mmCIF file of C-alpha atoms in Angstrom:
data_model
loop_
_atom_site.group_PDB
_atom_site.id
_atom_site.type_symbol
_atom_site.label_atom_id
_atom_site.label_comp_id
_atom_site.label_asym_id
_atom_site.label_seq_id
_atom_site.Cartn_x
_atom_site.Cartn_y
_atom_site.Cartn_z
ATOM 1 C CA UNK A 63 27.745 -24.348 0.485
ATOM 2 C CA UNK A 64 27.234 -20.681 -0.442
ATOM 3 C CA UNK A 65 23.962 -19.097 -1.572
ATOM 4 C CA UNK A 66 24.625 -19.513 -5.301
ATOM 5 C CA UNK A 67 25.524 -23.193 -4.868
ATOM 6 C CA UNK A 68 22.340 -23.706 -2.851
ATOM 7 C CA UNK A 69 20.249 -22.062 -5.580
ATOM 8 C CA UNK A 70 21.910 -24.231 -8.206
ATOM 9 C CA UNK A 71 21.186 -27.371 -6.149
ATOM 10 C CA UNK A 72 17.560 -26.281 -6.015
ATOM 11 C CA UNK A 73 17.480 -25.801 -9.802
ATOM 12 C CA UNK A 74 16.667 -22.128 -9.361
ATOM 13 C CA UNK A 75 19.171 -20.421 -11.658
ATOM 14 C CA UNK A 76 18.722 -20.240 -15.403
ATOM 15 C CA UNK A 77 21.057 -17.511 -16.734
ATOM 16 C CA UNK A 78 23.499 -15.053 -15.145
ATOM 17 C CA UNK A 79 25.241 -12.039 -16.644
ATOM 18 C CA UNK A 80 28.396 -12.609 -14.551
ATOM 19 C CA UNK A 81 28.246 -15.686 -12.347
ATOM 20 C CA UNK A 82 31.724 -15.402 -10.857
ATOM 21 C CA UNK A 83 31.406 -11.660 -10.358
ATOM 22 C CA UNK A 84 28.156 -12.061 -8.431
ATOM 23 C CA UNK A 85 29.598 -14.842 -6.291
ATOM 24 C CA UNK A 86 32.594 -12.658 -5.451
ATOM 25 C CA UNK A 87 30.331 -9.713 -4.628
ATOM 26 C CA UNK A 88 28.191 -11.836 -2.302
ATOM 27 C CA UNK A 89 31.334 -13.088 -0.562
ATOM 28 C CA UNK A 90 32.443 -9.518 0.205
ATOM 29 C CA UNK A 91 29.219 -7.999 1.566
ATOM 30 C CA UNK A 92 25.413 -8.205 1.448
ATOM 31 C CA UNK A 93 23.842 -6.940 -1.766
ATOM 32 C CA UNK A 94 20.566 -5.224 -2.543
ATOM 33 C CA UNK A 95 18.568 -7.213 -5.069
ATOM 34 C CA UNK A 96 15.271 -6.423 -6.731
ATOM 35 C CA UNK A 97 12.417 -8.205 -8.446
ATOM 36 C CA UNK A 98 9.678 -6.351 -10.286
ATOM 37 C CA UNK A 99 6.015 -7.067 -10.837
ATOM 38 C CA UNK A 100 3.391 -4.971 -12.588
ATOM 39 C CA UNK A 101 0.040 -4.347 -10.841
ATOM 40 C CA UNK A 102 -2.047 -5.882 -13.609
ATOM 41 C CA UNK A 103 -4.353 -7.579 -11.092
ATOM 42 C CA UNK A 104 -5.563 -7.093 -7.530
ATOM 43 C CA UNK A 105 -3.742 -10.162 -6.207
ATOM 44 C CA UNK A 106 -0.535 -12.085 -6.670
ATOM 45 C CA UNK A 107 -0.748 -15.779 -7.558
ATOM 46 C CA UNK A 108 1.458 -18.847 -7.090
ATOM 47 C CA UNK A 109 3.317 -18.082 -10.326
ATOM 48 C CA UNK A 110 4.646 -14.954 -8.626
ATOM 49 C CA UNK A 111 6.073 -17.136 -5.863
ATOM 50 C CA UNK A 112 8.712 -18.429 -8.275
ATOM 51 C CA UNK A 113 10.914 -15.285 -8.157
ATOM 52 C CA UNK A 114 9.650 -14.301 -4.702
ATOM 53 C CA UNK A 115 10.975 -17.495 -3.113
ATOM 54 C CA UNK A 116 14.404 -16.743 -4.557
ATOM 55 C CA UNK A 117 14.219 -13.173 -3.284
ATOM 56 C CA UNK A 118 13.307 -14.541 0.139
ATOM 57 C CA UNK A 119 16.366 -16.819 0.051
ATOM 58 C CA UNK A 120 18.581 -13.810 -0.591
ATOM 59 C CA UNK A 121 16.889 -12.098 2.350
ATOM 60 C CA UNK A 122 17.402 -15.131 4.607
ATOM 61 C CA UNK A 123 21.106 -15.087 3.672
ATOM 62 C CA UNK A 124 21.451 -11.508 4.940
ATOM 63 C CA UNK A 125 20.931 -9.569 1.707
ATOM 64 C CA UNK A 126 18.518 -6.687 1.141
ATOM 65 C CA UNK A 127 15.422 -7.394 -0.971
ATOM 66 C CA UNK A 128 13.676 -4.614 -2.897
ATOM 67 C CA UNK A 129 10.312 -5.239 -4.515
ATOM 68 C CA UNK A 130 9.398 -2.969 -7.411
ATOM 69 C CA UNK A 131 5.715 -2.596 -8.195
ATOM 70 C CA UNK A 132 5.400 -1.160 -11.681
ATOM 71 C CA UNK A 133 2.867 1.602 -11.250
ATOM 72 C CA UNK A 134 4.491 3.234 -14.288
ATOM 73 C CA UNK A 135 5.321 0.248 -16.493
ATOM 74 C CA UNK A 136 2.083 -1.451 -15.479
ATOM 75 C CA UNK A 137 0.144 1.369 -17.095
ATOM 76 C CA UNK A 138 1.561 0.525 -20.543
ATOM 77 C CA UNK A 139 2.120 -3.238 -20.493
ATOM 78 C CA UNK A 140 4.994 -5.705 -20.727
ATOM 79 C CA UNK A 141 5.123 -7.501 -24.124
ATOM 80 C CA UNK A 142 6.637 -10.707 -22.745
ATOM 81 C CA UNK A 143 4.837 -14.023 -23.013
ATOM 82 C CA UNK A 144 1.866 -12.874 -25.074
ATOM 83 C CA UNK A 145 0.873 -12.606 -28.692
ATOM 84 C CA UNK A 146 -1.237 -9.491 -28.306
ATOM 85 C CA UNK A 147 -1.200 -6.068 -26.690
ATOM 86 C CA UNK A 148 -2.079 -5.867 -23.043
ATOM 87 C CA UNK A 149 -5.377 -4.091 -22.320
ATOM 88 C CA UNK A 150 -4.535 -0.770 -20.694
ATOM 89 C CA UNK A 151 -5.872 -0.137 -17.211
ATOM 90 C CA UNK A 152 -6.968 3.158 -15.738
ATOM 91 C CA UNK A 153 -4.496 4.792 -13.374
ATOM 92 C CA UNK A 154 -7.060 4.468 -10.567
ATOM 93 C CA UNK A 155 -7.142 0.700 -11.114
ATOM 94 C CA UNK A 156 -3.338 0.516 -11.225
ATOM 95 C CA UNK A 157 -3.117 2.392 -7.922
ATOM 96 C CA UNK A 158 -5.759 0.191 -6.283
ATOM 97 C CA UNK A 159 -3.943 -2.955 -7.414
ATOM 98 C CA UNK A 160 -0.634 -1.549 -6.231
ATOM 99 C CA UNK A 161 -1.979 -1.042 -2.712
ATOM 100 C CA UNK A 162 -3.283 -4.601 -2.491
ATOM 101 C CA UNK A 163 -0.063 -6.127 -3.849
ATOM 102 C CA UNK A 164 2.023 -4.088 -1.407
ATOM 103 C CA UNK A 165 0.038 -5.501 1.526
ATOM 104 C CA UNK A 166 0.586 -9.057 0.267
ATOM 105 C CA UNK A 167 4.317 -8.486 -0.188
ATOM 106 C CA UNK A 168 4.782 -7.065 3.304
ATOM 107 C CA UNK A 169 3.075 -10.176 4.646
ATOM 108 C CA UNK A 170 5.615 -12.377 2.829
ATOM 109 C CA UNK A 171 8.782 -10.390 3.495
ATOM 110 C CA UNK A 172 8.032 -8.448 6.682
ATOM 111 C CA UNK A 173 8.766 -4.781 7.235
ATOM 112 C CA UNK A 174 12.346 -5.003 8.494
ATOM 113 C CA UNK A 175 15.051 -4.591 5.850
ATOM 114 C CA UNK A 176 12.568 -4.864 2.997
ATOM 115 C CA UNK A 177 11.550 -2.113 0.602
ATOM 116 C CA UNK A 178 8.611 -1.778 -1.750
ATOM 117 C CA UNK A 179 9.096 0.888 -4.417
ATOM 118 C CA UNK A 180 6.887 2.143 -7.239
ATOM 119 C CA UNK A 181 8.477 3.083 -10.556
ATOM 120 C CA UNK A 182 5.674 5.568 -11.247
ATOM 121 C CA UNK A 183 7.452 7.825 -8.732
ATOM 122 C CA UNK A 184 10.393 8.399 -11.103
ATOM 123 C CA UNK A 185 9.137 7.407 -14.554
ATOM 124 C CA UNK A 186 6.308 9.936 -14.328
ATOM 125 C CA UNK A 187 8.873 12.707 -13.793
ATOM 126 C CA UNK A 188 10.696 12.089 -17.098
ATOM 127 C CA UNK A 189 9.538 14.264 -20.000
ATOM 128 C CA UNK A 190 9.329 12.804 -23.495
ATOM 129 C CA UNK A 191 12.298 14.945 -24.587
ATOM 130 C CA UNK A 192 14.411 13.856 -21.607
ATOM 131 C CA UNK A 193 13.469 10.236 -22.275
ATOM 132 C CA UNK A 194 14.569 10.398 -25.899
ATOM 133 C CA UNK A 195 17.723 12.438 -25.242
ATOM 134 C CA UNK A 196 18.985 10.798 -22.033
ATOM 135 C CA UNK A 197 18.004 7.186 -22.688
ATOM 136 C CA UNK A 198 16.695 6.668 -26.223
ATOM 137 C CA UNK A 199 20.077 7.594 -27.724
ATOM 138 C CA UNK A 200 21.743 4.815 -25.733
ATOM 139 C CA UNK A 201 19.602 2.014 -27.166
ATOM 140 C CA UNK A 202 20.123 0.469 -30.586
ATOM 141 C CA UNK A 203 16.899 -0.509 -32.334
ATOM 142 C CA UNK A 204 18.772 -3.399 -33.954
ATOM 143 C CA UNK A 205 19.750 -4.750 -30.541
ATOM 144 C CA UNK A 206 16.251 -4.284 -29.172
ATOM 145 C CA UNK A 207 14.732 -6.158 -32.109
ATOM 146 C CA UNK A 208 17.006 -9.112 -31.395
ATOM 147 C CA UNK A 209 15.841 -9.439 -27.816
ATOM 148 C CA UNK A 210 13.645 -12.531 -27.583
ATOM 149 C CA UNK A 211 10.921 -10.641 -25.773
ATOM 150 C CA UNK A 212 10.504 -8.373 -28.830
ATOM 151 C CA UNK A 213 11.509 -10.801 -31.597
ATOM 152 C CA UNK A 214 8.725 -13.199 -30.574
ATOM 153 C CA UNK A 215 6.187 -10.466 -31.271
ATOM 154 C CA UNK A 216 7.391 -9.228 -34.648
ATOM 155 C CA UNK A 217 5.150 -11.519 -36.677
ATOM 156 C CA UNK A 218 1.953 -10.640 -34.825
ATOM 157 C CA UNK A 219 2.983 -7.017 -34.307
ATOM 158 C CA UNK A 220 4.023 -4.893 -31.372
ATOM 159 C CA UNK A 221 3.184 -1.284 -30.599
ATOM 160 C CA UNK A 222 5.836 1.356 -29.986
ATOM 161 C CA UNK A 223 4.463 1.603 -26.448
ATOM 162 C CA UNK A 224 5.275 -1.991 -25.566
ATOM 163 C CA UNK A 225 8.483 -1.853 -27.632
ATOM 164 C CA UNK A 226 9.812 0.791 -25.230
ATOM 165 C CA UNK A 227 9.117 -1.352 -22.162
ATOM 166 C CA UNK A 228 12.686 -2.670 -21.979
ATOM 167 C CA UNK A 229 14.024 0.900 -21.944
ATOM 168 C CA UNK A 230 11.743 1.781 -19.032
ATOM 169 C CA UNK A 231 12.766 -1.347 -17.128
ATOM 170 C CA UNK A 232 16.409 -0.452 -17.759
ATOM 171 C CA UNK A 233 15.771 3.015 -16.351
ATOM 172 C CA UNK A 234 14.297 1.313 -13.275
ATOM 173 C CA UNK A 235 17.512 -0.638 -12.684
ATOM 174 C CA UNK A 236 19.588 2.517 -13.137
ATOM 175 C CA UNK A 237 17.393 4.460 -10.712
ATOM 176 C CA UNK A 238 17.515 1.721 -8.082
ATOM 177 C CA UNK A 239 21.291 1.435 -8.480
ATOM 178 C CA UNK A 240 21.702 5.170 -7.880
ATOM 179 C CA UNK A 241 19.102 5.680 -5.147
ATOM 180 C CA UNK A 242 18.669 2.316 -3.408
ATOM 181 C CA UNK A 243 22.140 0.788 -3.883
ATOM 182 C CA UNK A 244 20.629 -2.103 -5.855
ATOM 183 C CA UNK A 245 23.245 -4.095 -7.778
ATOM 184 C CA UNK A 246 21.282 -7.234 -8.742
ATOM 185 C CA UNK A 247 18.091 -7.681 -10.735
ATOM 186 C CA UNK A 248 16.335 -11.049 -10.783
ATOM 187 C CA UNK A 249 13.370 -12.205 -12.826
ATOM 188 C CA UNK A 250 11.782 -15.012 -14.790
ATOM 189 C CA UNK A 251 13.424 -16.545 -17.850
ATOM 190 C CA UNK A 252 11.312 -14.327 -20.117
ATOM 191 C CA UNK A 253 12.884 -11.231 -18.525
ATOM 192 C CA UNK A 254 16.441 -11.970 -19.666
ATOM 193 C CA UNK A 255 16.382 -9.399 -22.486
ATOM 194 C CA UNK A 256 15.028 -6.664 -20.225
ATOM 195 C CA UNK A 257 17.512 -7.472 -17.467
ATOM 196 C CA UNK A 258 20.550 -7.481 -19.733
ATOM 197 C CA UNK A 259 19.379 -4.193 -21.257
ATOM 198 C CA UNK A 260 19.406 -2.693 -17.771
ATOM 199 C CA UNK A 261 22.899 -3.992 -17.028
ATOM 200 C CA UNK A 262 24.122 -2.559 -20.341
ATOM 201 C CA UNK A 263 22.550 0.842 -19.633
ATOM 202 C CA UNK A 264 24.236 1.094 -16.242
ATOM 203 C CA UNK A 265 27.585 0.090 -17.741
ATOM 204 C CA UNK A 266 27.196 2.761 -20.437
ATOM 205 C CA UNK A 267 26.346 5.531 -17.992
ATOM 206 C CA UNK A 268 28.175 4.569 -14.801
ATOM 207 C CA UNK A 269 31.173 2.770 -16.306
ATOM 208 C CA UNK A 270 31.898 -0.660 -17.727
ATOM 209 C CA UNK A 271 33.355 -1.920 -14.449
ATOM 210 C CA UNK A 272 30.272 -1.039 -12.373
ATOM 211 C CA UNK A 273 29.396 -4.167 -10.339
ATOM 212 C CA UNK A 274 25.812 -4.843 -11.387
ATOM 213 C CA UNK A 275 24.396 -8.259 -12.167
ATOM 214 C CA UNK A 276 21.366 -10.000 -13.566
ATOM 215 C CA UNK A 277 20.070 -13.514 -13.166
ATOM 216 C CA UNK A 278 16.956 -15.341 -14.264
ATOM 217 C CA UNK A 279 14.977 -18.265 -12.971
ATOM 218 C CA UNK A 280 14.042 -21.252 -15.159
ATOM 219 C CA UNK A 281 10.579 -21.537 -16.622
ATOM 220 C CA UNK A 282 8.626 -23.726 -14.240
ATOM 221 C CA UNK A 283 6.925 -26.595 -16.066
ATOM 222 C CA UNK A 284 5.051 -29.558 -14.647
ATOM 223 C CA UNK A 285 6.026 -33.113 -15.523
ATOM 224 C CA UNK A 286 3.269 -33.233 -18.155
ATOM 225 C CA UNK A 287 4.813 -30.223 -19.908
ATOM 226 C CA UNK A 288 2.137 -27.707 -18.902
ATOM 227 C CA UNK A 289 2.887 -24.431 -17.152
ATOM 228 C CA UNK A 290 3.029 -24.475 -13.373
ATOM 229 C CA UNK A 291 0.554 -22.407 -11.365
ATOM 230 C CA UNK A 292 -2.874 -23.335 -12.697
ATOM 231 C CA UNK A 293 -5.540 -25.525 -11.120
ATOM 232 C CA UNK A 294 -8.769 -26.874 -12.561
ATOM 233 C CA UNK A 295 -10.459 -23.719 -11.340
ATOM 234 C CA UNK A 296 -7.913 -21.331 -12.845
ATOM 235 C CA UNK A 297 -5.219 -19.304 -11.122
ATOM 236 C CA UNK A 298 -4.272 -20.081 -7.524
ATOM 237 C CA UNK A 299 -4.240 -16.711 -5.790
ATOM 238 C CA UNK A 300 -2.399 -15.540 -2.683
ATOM 239 C CA UNK A 301 -5.425 -13.483 -1.654
ATOM 240 C CA UNK A 302 -7.402 -15.728 0.758
ATOM 241 C CA UNK A 303 -10.646 -14.191 -0.494
ATOM 242 C CA UNK A 304 -9.940 -15.385 -4.042
ATOM 243 C CA UNK A 305 -8.348 -18.738 -3.162
ATOM 244 C CA UNK A 306 -9.121 -19.904 0.362
ATOM 245 C CA UNK A 307 -6.230 -21.206 2.504
ATOM 246 C CA UNK A 308 -7.860 -24.649 2.337
ATOM 247 C CA UNK A 309 -7.925 -24.544 -1.483
ATOM 248 C CA UNK A 310 -4.352 -23.247 -1.459
ATOM 249 C CA UNK A 311 -3.271 -26.143 0.784
ATOM 250 C CA UNK A 312 -5.084 -28.660 -1.440
ATOM 251 C CA UNK A 313 -3.354 -27.279 -4.553
ATOM 252 C CA UNK A 314 0.048 -28.210 -3.125
ATOM 253 C CA UNK A 315 -1.181 -31.457 -1.569
ATOM 254 C CA UNK A 316 -2.370 -32.681 -4.985
ATOM 255 C CA UNK A 317 0.943 -32.263 -6.811
ATOM 256 C CA UNK A 318 2.233 -35.125 -8.936
ATOM 257 C CA UNK A 319 4.895 -37.455 -7.505
ATOM 258 C CA UNK A 320 7.067 -36.476 -10.481
ATOM 259 C CA UNK A 321 6.993 -32.788 -9.496
ATOM 260 C CA UNK A 322 6.897 -32.754 -5.723
ATOM 261 C CA UNK A 323 10.643 -33.006 -5.023
ATOM 262 C CA UNK A 324 11.355 -30.173 -7.469
ATOM 263 C CA UNK A 325 8.751 -28.050 -5.703
ATOM 264 C CA UNK A 326 10.146 -28.926 -2.266
ATOM 265 C CA UNK A 327 13.529 -27.630 -3.398
ATOM 266 C CA UNK A 328 12.027 -24.535 -4.891
ATOM 267 C CA UNK A 329 9.197 -23.471 -2.616
ATOM 268 C CA UNK A 330 10.358 -24.532 0.856
ATOM 269 C CA UNK A 331 13.217 -23.652 3.160
ATOM 270 C CA UNK A 332 13.758 -27.244 4.258
ATOM 271 C CA UNK A 333 17.326 -28.534 4.521
ATOM 272 C CA UNK A 334 18.922 -30.582 1.763
ATOM 273 C CA UNK A 335 18.898 -33.597 4.082
ATOM 274 C CA UNK A 336 15.173 -33.323 4.813
ATOM 275 C CA UNK A 337 14.322 -32.930 1.123
ATOM 276 C CA UNK A 338 16.461 -35.976 0.296
ATOM 277 C CA UNK A 339 14.533 -37.927 2.946
ATOM 278 C CA UNK A 340 11.236 -36.887 1.420
ATOM 279 C CA UNK A 341 12.505 -37.774 -2.063
ATOM 280 C CA UNK A 342 13.256 -41.264 -0.788
ATOM 281 C CA UNK A 343 9.761 -41.464 0.729
ATOM 282 C CA UNK A 344 8.273 -40.678 -2.701
ATOM 283 C CA UNK A 345 10.123 -43.705 -4.087
ATOM 284 C CA UNK A 346 9.459 -46.162 -1.248
ATOM 285 C CA UNK A 347 6.010 -45.154 0.036
ATOM 286 C CA UNK A 348 4.312 -42.850 -2.500
ATOM 287 C CA UNK A 349 0.847 -43.802 -1.197
ATOM 288 C CA UNK A 350 1.545 -41.972 2.080
ATOM 289 C CA UNK A 351 2.134 -38.692 0.195
ATOM 290 C CA UNK A 352 4.427 -37.442 2.934
ATOM 291 C CA UNK A 353 6.287 -35.206 0.504
ATOM 292 C CA UNK A 354 3.089 -33.585 -0.768
ATOM 293 C CA UNK A 355 1.758 -33.062 2.747
ATOM 294 C CA UNK A 356 5.024 -31.450 3.832
ATOM 295 C CA UNK A 357 5.037 -29.237 0.722
ATOM 296 C CA UNK A 358 1.450 -28.117 1.414
ATOM 297 C CA UNK A 359 2.282 -27.365 5.050
ATOM 298 C CA UNK A 360 5.417 -25.371 4.291
ATOM 299 C CA UNK A 361 4.069 -23.206 1.452
ATOM 300 C CA UNK A 362 0.731 -22.559 3.163
ATOM 301 C CA UNK A 363 2.590 -21.525 6.319
ATOM 302 C CA UNK A 364 4.787 -19.146 4.318
ATOM 303 C CA UNK A 365 1.864 -17.461 2.573
ATOM 304 C CA UNK A 366 -0.968 -17.671 5.121
ATOM 305 C CA UNK A 367 0.619 -18.574 8.458
ATOM 306 C CA UNK A 368 0.645 -21.535 10.846
ATOM 307 C CA UNK A 369 -3.025 -21.162 11.832
ATOM 308 C CA UNK A 370 -4.071 -21.547 8.192
ATOM 309 C CA UNK A 371 -2.176 -24.849 7.980
ATOM 310 C CA UNK A 372 -3.907 -26.170 11.086
ATOM 311 C CA UNK A 373 -7.294 -25.076 9.764
ATOM 312 C CA UNK A 374 -6.715 -26.624 6.321
ATOM 313 C CA UNK A 375 -5.712 -29.941 7.862
ATOM 314 C CA UNK A 376 -8.674 -29.809 10.229
ATOM 315 C CA UNK A 377 -11.029 -29.308 7.267
ATOM 316 C CA UNK A 378 -9.347 -32.128 5.334
ATOM 317 C CA UNK A 379 -9.705 -34.524 8.260
ATOM 318 C CA UNK A 380 -13.353 -33.566 8.783
ATOM 319 C CA UNK A 381 -14.217 -34.119 5.131
ATOM 320 C CA UNK A 382 -12.440 -37.478 5.148
ATOM 321 C CA UNK A 383 -14.083 -38.693 8.356
ATOM 322 C CA UNK A 384 -17.451 -37.024 7.852
ATOM 323 C CA UNK A 385 -17.302 -35.573 11.372
ATOM 324 C CA UNK A 386 -17.977 -31.873 10.886
ATOM 325 C CA UNK A 387 -18.897 -30.908 14.453
ATOM 326 C CA UNK A 388 -15.618 -29.179 15.315
ATOM 327 C CA UNK A 389 -15.474 -26.994 12.205
ATOM 328 C CA UNK A 390 -16.099 -23.262 12.432
ATOM 329 C CA UNK A 391 -18.430 -21.403 10.091
ATOM 330 C CA UNK A 392 -15.393 -19.988 8.257
ATOM 331 C CA UNK A 393 -13.940 -23.493 7.832
ATOM 332 C CA UNK A 394 -17.279 -24.709 6.483
ATOM 333 C CA UNK A 395 -17.230 -21.876 3.947
ATOM 334 C CA UNK A 396 -13.712 -22.875 2.861
ATOM 335 C CA UNK A 397 -14.193 -26.637 2.747
ATOM 336 C CA UNK A 398 -17.556 -26.600 0.984
ATOM 337 C CA UNK A 399 -16.944 -23.687 -1.373
ATOM 338 C CA UNK A 400 -17.285 -25.801 -4.514
ATOM 339 C CA UNK A 401 -20.076 -28.220 -3.535
ATOM 340 C CA UNK A 402 -23.666 -27.724 -4.731
ATOM 341 C CA UNK A 403 -25.472 -25.168 -2.595
ATOM 342 C CA UNK A 404 -28.947 -23.811 -1.896
ATOM 343 C CA UNK A 405 -30.241 -20.949 0.220
ATOM 344 C CA UNK A 406 -33.153 -21.279 2.662
ATOM 345 C CA UNK A 407 -34.816 -19.067 5.300
ATOM 346 C CA UNK A 408 -33.927 -19.455 8.963
ATOM 347 C CA UNK A 409 -36.132 -21.756 11.034
ATOM 348 C CA UNK A 410 -37.020 -25.303 12.066
ATOM 349 C CA UNK A 411 -38.346 -27.846 9.580
ATOM 350 C CA UNK A 412 -39.190 -31.547 9.592
ATOM 351 C CA UNK A 413 -36.415 -33.465 7.868
ATOM 352 C CA UNK A 414 -38.594 -34.772 5.021
ATOM 353 C CA UNK A 415 -39.944 -31.319 4.214
ATOM 354 C CA UNK A 416 -36.413 -29.934 4.541
ATOM 355 C CA UNK A 417 -35.012 -32.424 2.003
ATOM 356 C CA UNK A 418 -37.866 -32.087 -0.497
ATOM 357 C CA UNK A 419 -39.511 -28.690 -0.239
ATOM 358 C CA UNK A 420 -36.749 -26.407 1.033
ATOM 359 C CA UNK A 421 -33.546 -27.778 -0.457
ATOM 360 C CA UNK A 422 -34.708 -30.043 -3.336
ATOM 361 C CA UNK A 423 -32.024 -32.527 -2.279
ATOM 362 C CA UNK A 424 -34.575 -35.320 -2.621
ATOM 363 C CA UNK A 425 -36.942 -35.602 -5.614
ATOM 364 C CA UNK A 426 -39.943 -36.838 -3.593
ATOM 365 C CA UNK A 427 -41.210 -37.452 -0.078
ATOM 366 C CA UNK A 428 -41.180 -41.199 -0.673
ATOM 367 C CA UNK A 429 -37.493 -41.112 -1.647
ATOM 368 C CA UNK A 430 -36.689 -38.819 1.263
ATOM 369 C CA UNK A 431 -38.364 -41.107 3.815
ATOM 370 C CA UNK A 432 -36.611 -44.141 2.332
ATOM 371 C CA UNK A 433 -33.151 -42.509 2.430
ATOM 372 C CA UNK A 434 -33.638 -41.251 5.982
ATOM 373 C CA UNK A 435 -34.782 -44.630 7.295
ATOM 374 C CA UNK A 436 -31.948 -46.409 5.454
ATOM 375 C CA UNK A 437 -29.334 -44.174 7.139
ATOM 376 C CA UNK A 438 -28.232 -42.385 3.961
ATOM 377 C CA UNK A 439 -28.877 -38.848 5.269
ATOM 378 C CA UNK A 440 -26.436 -36.926 7.486
ATOM 379 C CA UNK A 441 -27.152 -33.439 8.846
ATOM 380 C CA UNK A 442 -24.134 -31.480 10.068
ATOM 381 C CA UNK A 443 -22.097 -34.668 10.157
ATOM 382 C CA UNK A 444 -24.575 -36.781 12.129
ATOM 383 C CA UNK A 445 -26.719 -39.572 10.698
ATOM 384 C CA UNK A 446 -30.428 -38.929 11.036
ATOM 385 C CA UNK A 447 -32.777 -41.930 10.719
ATOM 386 C CA UNK A 448 -35.891 -40.613 12.426
ATOM 387 C CA UNK A 449 -38.671 -39.250 10.267
ATOM 388 C CA UNK A 450 -39.602 -37.016 13.213
ATOM 389 C CA UNK A 451 -36.203 -35.258 13.280
ATOM 390 C CA UNK A 452 -36.393 -31.475 13.069
ATOM 391 C CA UNK A 453 -33.675 -29.600 11.186
ATOM 392 C CA UNK A 454 -32.811 -26.455 13.142
ATOM 393 C CA UNK A 455 -30.847 -23.914 11.079
ATOM 394 C CA UNK A 456 -29.404 -22.410 14.282
ATOM 395 C CA UNK A 457 -28.049 -25.716 15.578
ATOM 396 C CA UNK A 458 -24.488 -25.350 14.243
ATOM 397 C CA UNK A 459 -21.956 -23.126 12.457
ATOM 398 C CA UNK A 460 -23.258 -19.861 13.944
ATOM 399 C CA UNK A 461 -26.567 -20.474 12.237
ATOM 400 C CA UNK A 462 -24.969 -19.668 8.875
ATOM 401 C CA UNK A 463 -24.991 -23.138 7.306
ATOM 402 C CA UNK A 464 -26.494 -26.592 7.369
ATOM 403 C CA UNK A 465 -24.434 -29.355 5.772
ATOM 404 C CA UNK A 466 -26.349 -32.283 4.321
ATOM 405 C CA UNK A 467 -24.670 -35.453 3.141
ATOM 406 C CA UNK A 468 -26.518 -38.027 1.097
ATOM 407 C CA UNK A 469 -24.713 -41.349 0.857
ATOM 408 C CA UNK A 470 -20.952 -41.444 1.187
ATOM 409 C CA UNK A 471 -19.829 -38.287 -0.618
ATOM 410 C CA UNK A 472 -22.725 -36.254 -1.978
ATOM 411 C CA UNK A 473 -22.663 -33.036 0.021
ATOM 412 C CA UNK A 474 -24.948 -30.008 -0.192
ATOM 413 C CA UNK A 475 -24.100 -26.674 1.419
ATOM 414 C CA UNK A 476 -27.279 -25.056 2.714
ATOM 415 C CA UNK A 477 -26.881 -21.312 3.227
ATOM 416 C CA UNK A 478 -29.164 -19.795 5.844
ATOM 417 C CA UNK A 479 -30.534 -16.311 5.377
ATOM 418 C CA UNK A 480 -32.709 -14.047 7.483
#
């Protein structure tokens, strides 16, 4: 099975400009292929993984991936997928975002045989007269208006700035063809118009038989029809400071049975046989969630590394069992990020005073004494039934936290200061 057949089996190809031509090109020699992303934020998110995973597959098959960060195009805004103009960022913000995205990309793709380029480097060198003379004359407004990415905005309105985006993206493809030997552009389904415009520009300038190709990836929808990539808390980021590795792991672990096989095909490098085995497990023993656990392990390992997987599973086990003693302070911060929290000064306090006066976990001393004596109070994972017990803030987790559990599941994260 060749690369294109594998991608088709995984449901990863939507449209191609020349399917047979690309297959023939791949059979002859490795190709250089690029994906672009604009630095509109300071982190990538799981939605970006959709084209990135395909780019990684090309890399694994011996081809040469090029990642374009749109320092130039990102300063004006891509009209796709929205009903309004993008808010323009300052160039300082674009540059700061670009640096952070570059670091994330190198982590995913490595430094060997992988390039990150910035289209600001060449777009900023084109004067307005050169732009209109050398490129504007080669684009028909009628054709541009018929591109879905523009047509979808005609009713609500589109500025000339965003209207020209497809020309700039076409210039990117031409530049990368000439200077980086790139012959393939890949993007999401909403990029089809921009990609085909780039192929057409190269054919106009370099010749109709120039071997350049475009392909898009299907829109990723969940079984309920909503867009993939969101959680209850919003976007799921690749930056561990914005979405902890534990939260990232849980996002994949909690996927619907109806979606998990599709995601295994798309977001992992597991063999067809192993994915078929997991698909069967979803049918015969869905309660074990083996497919979801494998998905969470594989994607977390790809983005954050093997240690992050081990830590996420350690946190999950500790929360399930209630035994928190082996967790590190960092793992406590990850696992209890979303539970109710209070902040107290460092020191030693009788458990009743701790529960009532310091943390307000209990409404009264009477209730606190009753819950302690009944065995409903756990401090740092251990049940405390003595009214004489002293809570020592330095007893665990580097003195940064105290974890209190009331009953079976009601946790409070106590932050220690001073």
